[in-house]
Coordinates of C-alpha atoms and ligand atoms in Angstrom, one line a residue:
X145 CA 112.4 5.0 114.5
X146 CA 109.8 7.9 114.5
X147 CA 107.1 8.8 112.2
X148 CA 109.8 11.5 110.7
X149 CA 112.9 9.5 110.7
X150 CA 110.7 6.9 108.5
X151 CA 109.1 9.8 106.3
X152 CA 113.2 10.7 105.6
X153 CA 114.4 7.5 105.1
X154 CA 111.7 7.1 102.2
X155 CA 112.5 10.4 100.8
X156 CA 116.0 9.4 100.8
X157 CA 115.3 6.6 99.2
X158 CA 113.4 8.4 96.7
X159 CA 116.4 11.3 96.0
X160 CA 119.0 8.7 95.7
X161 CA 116.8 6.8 92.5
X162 CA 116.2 10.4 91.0
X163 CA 119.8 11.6 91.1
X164 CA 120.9 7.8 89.7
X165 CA 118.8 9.4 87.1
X166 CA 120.4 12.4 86.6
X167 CA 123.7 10.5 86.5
X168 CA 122.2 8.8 83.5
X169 CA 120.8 12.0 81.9
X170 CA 123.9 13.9 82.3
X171 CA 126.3 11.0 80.6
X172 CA 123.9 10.8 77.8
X173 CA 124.8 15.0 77.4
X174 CA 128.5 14.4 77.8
X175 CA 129.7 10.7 77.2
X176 CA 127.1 8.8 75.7
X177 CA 127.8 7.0 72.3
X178 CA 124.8 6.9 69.5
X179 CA 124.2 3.3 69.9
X180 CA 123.8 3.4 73.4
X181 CA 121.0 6.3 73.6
X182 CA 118.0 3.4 72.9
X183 CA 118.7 1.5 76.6
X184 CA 119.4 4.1 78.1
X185 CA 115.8 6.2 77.7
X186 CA 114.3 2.5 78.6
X187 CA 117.0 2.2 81.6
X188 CA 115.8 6.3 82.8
X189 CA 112.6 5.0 82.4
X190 CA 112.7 1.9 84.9
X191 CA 113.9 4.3 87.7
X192 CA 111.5 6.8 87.0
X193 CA 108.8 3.9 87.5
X194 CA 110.2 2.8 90.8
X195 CA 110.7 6.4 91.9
X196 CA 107.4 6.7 91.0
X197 CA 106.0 3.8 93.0
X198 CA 107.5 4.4 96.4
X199 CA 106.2 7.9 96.1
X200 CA 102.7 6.7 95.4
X201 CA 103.0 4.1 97.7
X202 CA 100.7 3.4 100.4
X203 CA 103.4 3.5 103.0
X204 CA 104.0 7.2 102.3
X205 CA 101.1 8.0 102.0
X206 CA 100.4 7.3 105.6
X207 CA 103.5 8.9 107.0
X208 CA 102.2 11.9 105.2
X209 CA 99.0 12.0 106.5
X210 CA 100.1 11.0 110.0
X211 CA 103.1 13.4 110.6
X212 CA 101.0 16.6 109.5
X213 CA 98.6 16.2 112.9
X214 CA 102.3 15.8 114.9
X215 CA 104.6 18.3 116.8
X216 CA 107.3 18.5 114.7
X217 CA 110.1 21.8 114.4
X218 CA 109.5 24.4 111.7
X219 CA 111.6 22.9 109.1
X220 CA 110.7 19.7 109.6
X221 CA 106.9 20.7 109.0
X222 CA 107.7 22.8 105.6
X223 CA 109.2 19.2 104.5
X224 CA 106.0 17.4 105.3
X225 CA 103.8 20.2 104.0
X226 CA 105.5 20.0 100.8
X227 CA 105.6 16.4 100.5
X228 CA 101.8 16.4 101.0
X229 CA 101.4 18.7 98.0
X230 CA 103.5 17.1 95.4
X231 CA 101.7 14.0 96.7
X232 CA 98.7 15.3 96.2
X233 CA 99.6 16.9 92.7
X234 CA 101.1 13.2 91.5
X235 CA 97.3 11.0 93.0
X236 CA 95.8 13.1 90.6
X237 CA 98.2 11.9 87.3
X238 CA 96.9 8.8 86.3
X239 CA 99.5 6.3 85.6
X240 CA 98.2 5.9 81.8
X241 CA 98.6 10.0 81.8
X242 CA 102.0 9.6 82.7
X243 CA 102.9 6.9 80.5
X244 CA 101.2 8.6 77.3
X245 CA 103.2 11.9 77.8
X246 CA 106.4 10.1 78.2
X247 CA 105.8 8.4 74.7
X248 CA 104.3 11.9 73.1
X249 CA 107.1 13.6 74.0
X250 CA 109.6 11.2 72.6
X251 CA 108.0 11.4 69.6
X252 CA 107.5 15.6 69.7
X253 CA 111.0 16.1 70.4
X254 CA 112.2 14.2 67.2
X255 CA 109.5 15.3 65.0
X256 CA 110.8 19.0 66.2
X257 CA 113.9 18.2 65.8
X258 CA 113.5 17.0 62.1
X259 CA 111.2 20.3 61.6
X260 CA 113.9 22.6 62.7
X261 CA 116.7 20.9 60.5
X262 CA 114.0 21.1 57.5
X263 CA 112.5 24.4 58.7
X264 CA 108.7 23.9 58.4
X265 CA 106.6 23.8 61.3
X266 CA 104.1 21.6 59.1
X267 CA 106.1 18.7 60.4
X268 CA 106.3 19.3 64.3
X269 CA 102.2 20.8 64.4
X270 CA 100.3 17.4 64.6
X271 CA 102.8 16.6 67.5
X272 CA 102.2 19.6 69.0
X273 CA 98.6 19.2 69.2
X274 CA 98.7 16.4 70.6
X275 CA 101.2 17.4 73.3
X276 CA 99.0 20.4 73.8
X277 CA 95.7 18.7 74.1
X278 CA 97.7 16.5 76.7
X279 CA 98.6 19.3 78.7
X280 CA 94.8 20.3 78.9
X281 CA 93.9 17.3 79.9
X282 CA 96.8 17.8 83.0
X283 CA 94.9 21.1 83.5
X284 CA 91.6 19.0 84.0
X285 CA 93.2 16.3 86.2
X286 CA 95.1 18.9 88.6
X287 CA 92.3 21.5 88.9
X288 CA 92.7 25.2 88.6
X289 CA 90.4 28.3 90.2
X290 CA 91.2 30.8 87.5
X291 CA 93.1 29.7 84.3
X292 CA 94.7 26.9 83.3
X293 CA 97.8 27.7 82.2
X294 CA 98.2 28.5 86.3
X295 CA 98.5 24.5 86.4
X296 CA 101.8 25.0 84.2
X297 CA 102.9 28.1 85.8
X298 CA 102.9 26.1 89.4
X299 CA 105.1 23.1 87.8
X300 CA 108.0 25.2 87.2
X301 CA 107.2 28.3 90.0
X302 CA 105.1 27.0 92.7
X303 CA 102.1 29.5 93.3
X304 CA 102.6 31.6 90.4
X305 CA 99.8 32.6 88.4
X306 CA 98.7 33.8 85.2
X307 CA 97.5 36.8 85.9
X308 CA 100.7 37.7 88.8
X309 CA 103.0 37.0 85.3
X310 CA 100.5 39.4 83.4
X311 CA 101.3 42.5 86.1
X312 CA 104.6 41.8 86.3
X313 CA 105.2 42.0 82.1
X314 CA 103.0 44.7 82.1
X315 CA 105.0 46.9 84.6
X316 CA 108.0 46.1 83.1
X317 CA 107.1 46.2 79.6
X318 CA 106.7 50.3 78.7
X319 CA 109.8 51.0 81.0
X320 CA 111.7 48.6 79.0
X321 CA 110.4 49.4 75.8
X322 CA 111.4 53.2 76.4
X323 CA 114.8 52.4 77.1
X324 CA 115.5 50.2 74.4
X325 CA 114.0 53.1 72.2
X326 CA 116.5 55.5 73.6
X327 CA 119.2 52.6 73.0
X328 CA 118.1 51.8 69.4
X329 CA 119.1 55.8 68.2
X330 CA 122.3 55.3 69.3
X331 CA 125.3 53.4 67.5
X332 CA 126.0 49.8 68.3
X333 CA 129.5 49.8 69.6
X334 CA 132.5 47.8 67.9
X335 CA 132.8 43.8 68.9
X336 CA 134.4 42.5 66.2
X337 CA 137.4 41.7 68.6
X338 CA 134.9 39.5 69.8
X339 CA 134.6 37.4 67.2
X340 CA 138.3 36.5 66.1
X341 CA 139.7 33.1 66.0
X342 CA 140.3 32.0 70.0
X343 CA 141.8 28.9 70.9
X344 CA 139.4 26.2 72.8
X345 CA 142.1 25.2 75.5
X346 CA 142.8 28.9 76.4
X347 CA 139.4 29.5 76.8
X348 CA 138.7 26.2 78.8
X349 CA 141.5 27.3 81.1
X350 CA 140.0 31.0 81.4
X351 CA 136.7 29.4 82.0
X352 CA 138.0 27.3 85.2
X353 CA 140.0 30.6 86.3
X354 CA 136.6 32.3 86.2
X355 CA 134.6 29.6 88.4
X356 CA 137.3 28.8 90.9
X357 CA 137.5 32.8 91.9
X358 CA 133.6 32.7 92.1
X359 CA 133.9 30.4 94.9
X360 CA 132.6 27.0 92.5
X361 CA 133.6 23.8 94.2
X362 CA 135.9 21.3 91.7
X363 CA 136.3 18.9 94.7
X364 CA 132.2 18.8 95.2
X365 CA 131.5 19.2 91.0
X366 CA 133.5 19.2 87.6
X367 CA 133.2 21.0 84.4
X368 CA 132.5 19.0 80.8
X369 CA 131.4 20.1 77.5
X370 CA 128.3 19.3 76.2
X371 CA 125.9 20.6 73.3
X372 CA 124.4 22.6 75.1
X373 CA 125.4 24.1 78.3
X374 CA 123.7 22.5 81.7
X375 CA 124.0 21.9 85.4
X376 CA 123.1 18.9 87.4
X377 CA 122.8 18.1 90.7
X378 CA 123.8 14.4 92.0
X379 CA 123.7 14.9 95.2
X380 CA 125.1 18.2 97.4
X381 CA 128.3 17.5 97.2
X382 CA 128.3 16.4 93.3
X383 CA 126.8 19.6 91.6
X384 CA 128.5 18.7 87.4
X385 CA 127.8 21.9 85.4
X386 CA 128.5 22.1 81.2
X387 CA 129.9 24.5 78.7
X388 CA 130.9 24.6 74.5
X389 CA 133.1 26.4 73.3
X390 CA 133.1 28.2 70.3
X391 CA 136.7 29.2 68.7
X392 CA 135.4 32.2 66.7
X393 CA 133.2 33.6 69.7
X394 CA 134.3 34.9 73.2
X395 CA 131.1 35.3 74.2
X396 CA 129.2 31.6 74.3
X397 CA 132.0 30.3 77.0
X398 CA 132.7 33.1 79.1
X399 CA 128.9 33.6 80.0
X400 CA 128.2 30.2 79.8
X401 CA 130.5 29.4 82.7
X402 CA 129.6 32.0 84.5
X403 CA 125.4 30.9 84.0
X404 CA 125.9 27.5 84.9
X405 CA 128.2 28.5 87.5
X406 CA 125.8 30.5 89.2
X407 CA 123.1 27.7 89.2
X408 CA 125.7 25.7 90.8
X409 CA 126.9 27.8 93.6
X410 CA 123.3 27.4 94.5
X411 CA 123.1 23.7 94.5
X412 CA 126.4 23.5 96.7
X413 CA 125.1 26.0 99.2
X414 CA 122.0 24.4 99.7
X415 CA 122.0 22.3 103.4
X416 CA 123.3 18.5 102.6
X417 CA 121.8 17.7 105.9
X418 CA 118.4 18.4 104.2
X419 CA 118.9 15.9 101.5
X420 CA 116.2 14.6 99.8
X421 CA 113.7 16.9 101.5
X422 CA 112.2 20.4 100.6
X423 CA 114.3 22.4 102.7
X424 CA 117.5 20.5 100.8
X425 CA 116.1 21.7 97.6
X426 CA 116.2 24.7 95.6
X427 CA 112.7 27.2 96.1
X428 CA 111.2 27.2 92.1
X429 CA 113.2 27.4 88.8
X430 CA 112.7 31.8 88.7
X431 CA 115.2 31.5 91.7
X432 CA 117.5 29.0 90.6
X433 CA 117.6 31.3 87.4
X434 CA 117.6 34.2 89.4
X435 CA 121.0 32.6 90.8
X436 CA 122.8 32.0 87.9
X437 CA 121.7 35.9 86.4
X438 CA 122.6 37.5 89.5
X439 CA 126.7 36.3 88.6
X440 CA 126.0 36.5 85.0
X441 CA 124.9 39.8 84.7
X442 CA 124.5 41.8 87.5
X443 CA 128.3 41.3 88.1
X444 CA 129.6 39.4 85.3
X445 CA 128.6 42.1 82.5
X446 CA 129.8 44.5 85.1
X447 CA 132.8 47.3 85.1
X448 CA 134.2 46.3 88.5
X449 CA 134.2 42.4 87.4
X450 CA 136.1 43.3 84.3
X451 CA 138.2 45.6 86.2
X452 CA 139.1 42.6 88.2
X453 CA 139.5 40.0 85.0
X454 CA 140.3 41.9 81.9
X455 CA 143.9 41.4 82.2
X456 CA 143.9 38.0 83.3
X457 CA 141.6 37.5 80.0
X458 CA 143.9 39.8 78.1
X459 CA 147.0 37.7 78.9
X460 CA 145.6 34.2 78.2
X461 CA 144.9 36.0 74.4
X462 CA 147.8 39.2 74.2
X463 CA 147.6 39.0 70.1
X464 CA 144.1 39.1 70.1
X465 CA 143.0 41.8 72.8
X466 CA 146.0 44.1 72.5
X467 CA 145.0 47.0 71.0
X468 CA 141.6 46.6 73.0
X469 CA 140.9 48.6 75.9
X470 CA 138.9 47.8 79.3
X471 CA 135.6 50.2 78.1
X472 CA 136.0 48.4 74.6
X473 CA 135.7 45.5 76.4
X474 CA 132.8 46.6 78.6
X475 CA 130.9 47.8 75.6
X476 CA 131.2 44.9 73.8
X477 CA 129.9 42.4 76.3
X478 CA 126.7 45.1 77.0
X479 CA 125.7 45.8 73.2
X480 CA 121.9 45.7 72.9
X481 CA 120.1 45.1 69.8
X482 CA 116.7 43.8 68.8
X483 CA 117.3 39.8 67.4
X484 CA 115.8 36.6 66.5
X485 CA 116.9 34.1 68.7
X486 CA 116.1 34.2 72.4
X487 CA 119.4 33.1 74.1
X488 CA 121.9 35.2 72.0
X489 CA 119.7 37.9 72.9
X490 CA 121.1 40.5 75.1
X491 CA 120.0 41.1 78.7
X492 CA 117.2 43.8 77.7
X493 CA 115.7 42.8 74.6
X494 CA 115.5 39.3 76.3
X495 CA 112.7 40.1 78.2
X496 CA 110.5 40.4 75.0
X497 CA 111.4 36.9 73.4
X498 CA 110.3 35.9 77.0
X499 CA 106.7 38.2 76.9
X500 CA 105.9 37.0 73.8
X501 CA 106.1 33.4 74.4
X502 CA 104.3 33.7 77.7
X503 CA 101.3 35.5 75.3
X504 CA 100.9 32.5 72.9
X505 CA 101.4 30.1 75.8
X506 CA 98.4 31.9 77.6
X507 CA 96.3 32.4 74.3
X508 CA 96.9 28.8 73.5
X509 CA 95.4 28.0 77.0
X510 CA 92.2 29.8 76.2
X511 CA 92.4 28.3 72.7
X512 CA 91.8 31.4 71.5
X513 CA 95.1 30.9 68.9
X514 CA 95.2 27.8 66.4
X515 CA 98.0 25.7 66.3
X516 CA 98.4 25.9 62.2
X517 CA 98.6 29.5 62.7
X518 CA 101.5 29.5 65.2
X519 CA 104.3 30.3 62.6
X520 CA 102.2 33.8 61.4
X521 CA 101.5 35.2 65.2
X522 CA 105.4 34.3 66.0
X523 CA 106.6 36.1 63.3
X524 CA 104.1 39.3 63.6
X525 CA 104.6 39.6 67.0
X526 CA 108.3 39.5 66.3
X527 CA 107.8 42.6 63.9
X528 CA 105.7 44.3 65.7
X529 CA 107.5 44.2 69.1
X530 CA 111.5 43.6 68.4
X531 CA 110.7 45.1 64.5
X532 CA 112.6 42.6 63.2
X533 CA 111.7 39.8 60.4
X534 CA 111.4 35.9 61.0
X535 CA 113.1 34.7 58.0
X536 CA 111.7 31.1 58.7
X537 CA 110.3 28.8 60.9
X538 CA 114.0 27.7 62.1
X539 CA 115.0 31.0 63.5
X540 CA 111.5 31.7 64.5
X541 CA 108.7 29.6 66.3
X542 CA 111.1 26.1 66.3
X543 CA 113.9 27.5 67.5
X544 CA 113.1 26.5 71.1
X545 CA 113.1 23.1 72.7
X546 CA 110.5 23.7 75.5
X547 CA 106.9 22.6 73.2
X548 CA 108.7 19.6 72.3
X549 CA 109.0 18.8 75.8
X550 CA 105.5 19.9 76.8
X551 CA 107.2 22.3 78.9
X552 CA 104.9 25.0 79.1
X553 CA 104.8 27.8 81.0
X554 CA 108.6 27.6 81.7
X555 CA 109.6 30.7 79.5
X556 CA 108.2 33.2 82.3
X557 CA 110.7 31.8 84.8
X558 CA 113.8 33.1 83.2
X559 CA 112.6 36.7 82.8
X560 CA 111.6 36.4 86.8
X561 CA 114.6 35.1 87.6
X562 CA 116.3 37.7 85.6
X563 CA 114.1 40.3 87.9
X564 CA 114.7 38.6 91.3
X565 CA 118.3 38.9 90.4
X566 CA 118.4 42.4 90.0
X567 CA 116.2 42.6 92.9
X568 CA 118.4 40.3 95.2
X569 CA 121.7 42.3 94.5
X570 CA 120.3 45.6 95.1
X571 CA 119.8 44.2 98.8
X572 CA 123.1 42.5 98.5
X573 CA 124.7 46.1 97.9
X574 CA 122.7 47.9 100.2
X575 CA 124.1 45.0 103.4
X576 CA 127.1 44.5 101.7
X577 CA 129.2 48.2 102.3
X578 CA 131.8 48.7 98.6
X579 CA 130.2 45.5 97.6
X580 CA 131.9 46.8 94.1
X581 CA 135.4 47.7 95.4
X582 CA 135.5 43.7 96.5
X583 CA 134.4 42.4 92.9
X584 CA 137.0 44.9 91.4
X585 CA 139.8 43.3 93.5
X586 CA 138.0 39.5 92.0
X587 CA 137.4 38.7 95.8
X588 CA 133.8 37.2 95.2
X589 CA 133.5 35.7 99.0
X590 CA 131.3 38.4 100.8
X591 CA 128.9 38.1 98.0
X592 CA 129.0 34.2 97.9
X593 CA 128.3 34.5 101.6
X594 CA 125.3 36.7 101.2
X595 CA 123.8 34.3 98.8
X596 CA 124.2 31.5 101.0
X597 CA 122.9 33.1 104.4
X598 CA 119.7 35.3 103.0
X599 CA 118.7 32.4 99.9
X600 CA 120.7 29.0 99.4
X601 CA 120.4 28.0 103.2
X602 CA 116.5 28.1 103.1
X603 CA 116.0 25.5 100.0
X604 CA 112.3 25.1 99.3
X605 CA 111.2 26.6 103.3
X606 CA 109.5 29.4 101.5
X607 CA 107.8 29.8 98.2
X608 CA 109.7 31.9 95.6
X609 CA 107.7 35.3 96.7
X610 CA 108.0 34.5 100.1
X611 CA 111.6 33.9 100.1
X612 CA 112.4 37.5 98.1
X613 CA 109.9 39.3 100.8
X614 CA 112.0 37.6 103.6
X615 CA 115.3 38.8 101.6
X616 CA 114.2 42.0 100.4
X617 CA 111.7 43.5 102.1
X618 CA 108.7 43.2 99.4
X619 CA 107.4 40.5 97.1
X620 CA 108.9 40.7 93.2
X621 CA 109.4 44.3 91.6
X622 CA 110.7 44.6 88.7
X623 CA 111.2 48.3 89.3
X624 CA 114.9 46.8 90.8
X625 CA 115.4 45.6 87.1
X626 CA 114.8 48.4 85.8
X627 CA 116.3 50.8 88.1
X628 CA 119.4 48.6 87.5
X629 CA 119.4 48.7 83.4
X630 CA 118.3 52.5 83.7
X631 CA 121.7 53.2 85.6
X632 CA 123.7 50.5 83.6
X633 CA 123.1 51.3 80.1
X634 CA 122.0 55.1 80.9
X635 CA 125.5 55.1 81.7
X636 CA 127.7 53.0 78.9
X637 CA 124.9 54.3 75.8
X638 CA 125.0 58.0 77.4
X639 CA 121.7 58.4 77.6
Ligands
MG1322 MG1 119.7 28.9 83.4

């Protein structure tokens, strides 16, 4: 056996513990009784030990070392060169680190739970600290040239950086803030149709309809309901995605499906052969997101996707739609209007619950914010931005899960995904020729197939930048968001 077939074998090895793991964490979302949640956290946490172990261990180790002064191919080195850096990341977390944030967070995620239900942030702030002051100390252990919040930034985006987010916010913040100006003078069109009563089987069945014509594999992956909607992957041919339903809401399961169908399209396209290795796994979470936003808006909020759907939709419900036209329909699903909570927001006024989370994350890395006065900057920057009033804690600085988890520096990852996306499909429509007059006739295939030659085939090969310079031309813009909302709603608010 060589040097790299031993190197696979322990990755391998490694995968197959971390997706028995995600078998675990996904029936805890969708099966799980009460009772059993206690042995099951212990039962993720042995895994995550031994997974742990064998990539710390000494055996690894050496492969690393020795296989990145061999000849290998060019995948074969991207896998090694990657291995070497999360092993190089992981020496560096001691194993009482690990074991203290693993307990912290536990106890965050209930105190935040229990501060949301009572809404008073008093309750979930001491936990917070010390999850923060945690996350310093990860700052310290990992190193950082410029900021630290750059050590949270690389977790979730690898090679990101605070000041890259900072230019990219900045360049699409005044575009964004014009438009929804311009928006904000006209009248919010009617959606009430939206909200009527609409039964959870029809829409379970319209949900499956949707994912089956995007191309989503039910013989490698199956649909369940959960809380809150999620995919997993268990392996590349075992890619499980979630949605809810909600009977008095069109909107939470139709976009939902599409979301989480997106992600998974990814994880099916990526190469199986590569299993367990970089170049089997997706590139950073701003292009898994960038995945799921490129079918959930880009073409699921779109005319020609509705053009291809709307009767199929209008069927399953004939009382409830009838009197509703295709450009009611359209308008509905595209209102925009300044809100509270971040994911009910629409797909422009997003982008600020994302900048001003990504500004307290970064002023809480320079410590230049306290923690007690978290609740008062939330809600000012709330009025001052969006113009709208936090009411109470609740709908304002707890509504978010993320702190609990000490996941910090995720937030900027959605609005860059949301950016590649718009940035990927203007390329796709540019290679693709009536790109539109194929999504109007609900044949999703040639756009499936771009995604799974230019991004899904590559996995982790290139970093997120590199991969959308390959694809694209040049690194992230988000003049291509822009340039796409400008058009979209210049268009349906008659701008
Ligand atoms: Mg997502």
């Amino acid at each position: 056996m060589s040097d790299y077939d031993k190197f696979v074998a322990l990755n391998v090895k490694i995968a197959d513990i971390s997706n028995s793991m995600s078998v675990l964490n996904w029936d805890q979302e969708v099966n799980l009784p009460k009772n059993g949640l206690e042995k099951r956290a212990k039962q993720i946490s042995t895994l995550a030990g031994i997974s742990h172990e064998l990539l710390l261990s000494k055996e690894y180790e050496t492969l690393v070392k020795k296989l990145q002064s061999q000849t290998l191919t060019s995948i074969e080195k991207a896998n090694v060169k990657e291995a070497a850096k999360v092993l190089t990341k992981n020496k560096k977390l001691t194993t009482d680190y690990i074991r203290e944030l693993a307990e912290t967070q536990t106890l965050a995620n209930n105190a935040w739970l229990e501060a949301r239900n009572k809404s008073d942030f008093s309750i979930f702030e001491p936990f917070l600290e010390k999850i923060l002051n945690l996350k310093f100390k990860e700052c310290d252990l990992i190193g950082y040239d410029r900021h630290p919040y750059d050590v949270m930034l690389d977790t979730y985006e690898p090679g990101l950086t605070t000041e890259r987010v900072e230019i990219i916010f900045k360049d699409a913040k005044s575009p964004l803030l014009e438009l929804l100006g311009k928006i904000n003078k006209k009248e919010v069109p009617n959606n009430s149709f939206m909200l009527r009563q609409y039964n959870k089987a029809q829409q379970w069945d319209f949900g499956i309809y949707l994912l089956k014509q995007m191309g989503y594999d039910f013989d490698s992956g199956r649909q369940d309901l959960s809380a809150h909607p999620f995919t997993t992957s268990l392996g590349p041919n075992d890619v499980r995605i979630t949605t809810r339903i909600n009977e008095q809401n069109l909107y939470e399961m139709i976009w939902s499906c599409i979301h989480e169908g997106g992600h998974a399209l990814y994880e099916q396209g990526l190469p199986a052969d590569q299993y367990g290795l970089a170049a089997g796994e997706y590139a950073s979470l701003g292009i898994h997101e960038s995945q799921s936003r490129i079918w959930e808006n880009n073409v699921g909020r779109s005319l020609s996707y509705w053009k291809a759907n709307f009767k199929v939709l209008k069927d399953s419900f004939p009382d409830r739609l009838a009197n509703v036209t295709l450009v009611d329909f359209y308008k509905a699903i595209n209102i925009v209007k300044p809100s509270l909570i971040r994911t009910a927001s629409d797909e422009l006024t997003y982008h600020f619950h994302v900048m001003i989370r990504f500004e307290i994350e970064k002023a809480l890395f320079e410590k230049s914010i306290k923690i007690k006065d978290l609740p008062s900057v939330w809600n000012d920057k709330y009025k001052s931005i969006l113009d709208v009033n936090v009411p109470n804690d609740a709908q304002g600085v707890l509504q978010d899960i993320h702190w609990s988890h000490g996941s910090f520096g995720y937030f900027p990852t959605y609005s860059i995904g949301s950016f590649y996306a718009a940035q990927f499909y203007n390329k796709a429509q540019k290679d693709i020729p009536n790109l539109e007059g194929y999504i109007e006739k609900g044949d999703m295939k040639p756009l499936l197939k771009w995604l799974r030659k230019n991004i899904h085939q590559y996995g982790r090969v290139y970093n997120a930048e590199e991969l959308c310079e390959k694809v694209t031309g040049s690194t992230l813009n988000s003049k291509y968001f822009m340039d796409y909302a400008n058009q979209k709603y210049g268009g349906l608010y008659e701008l």
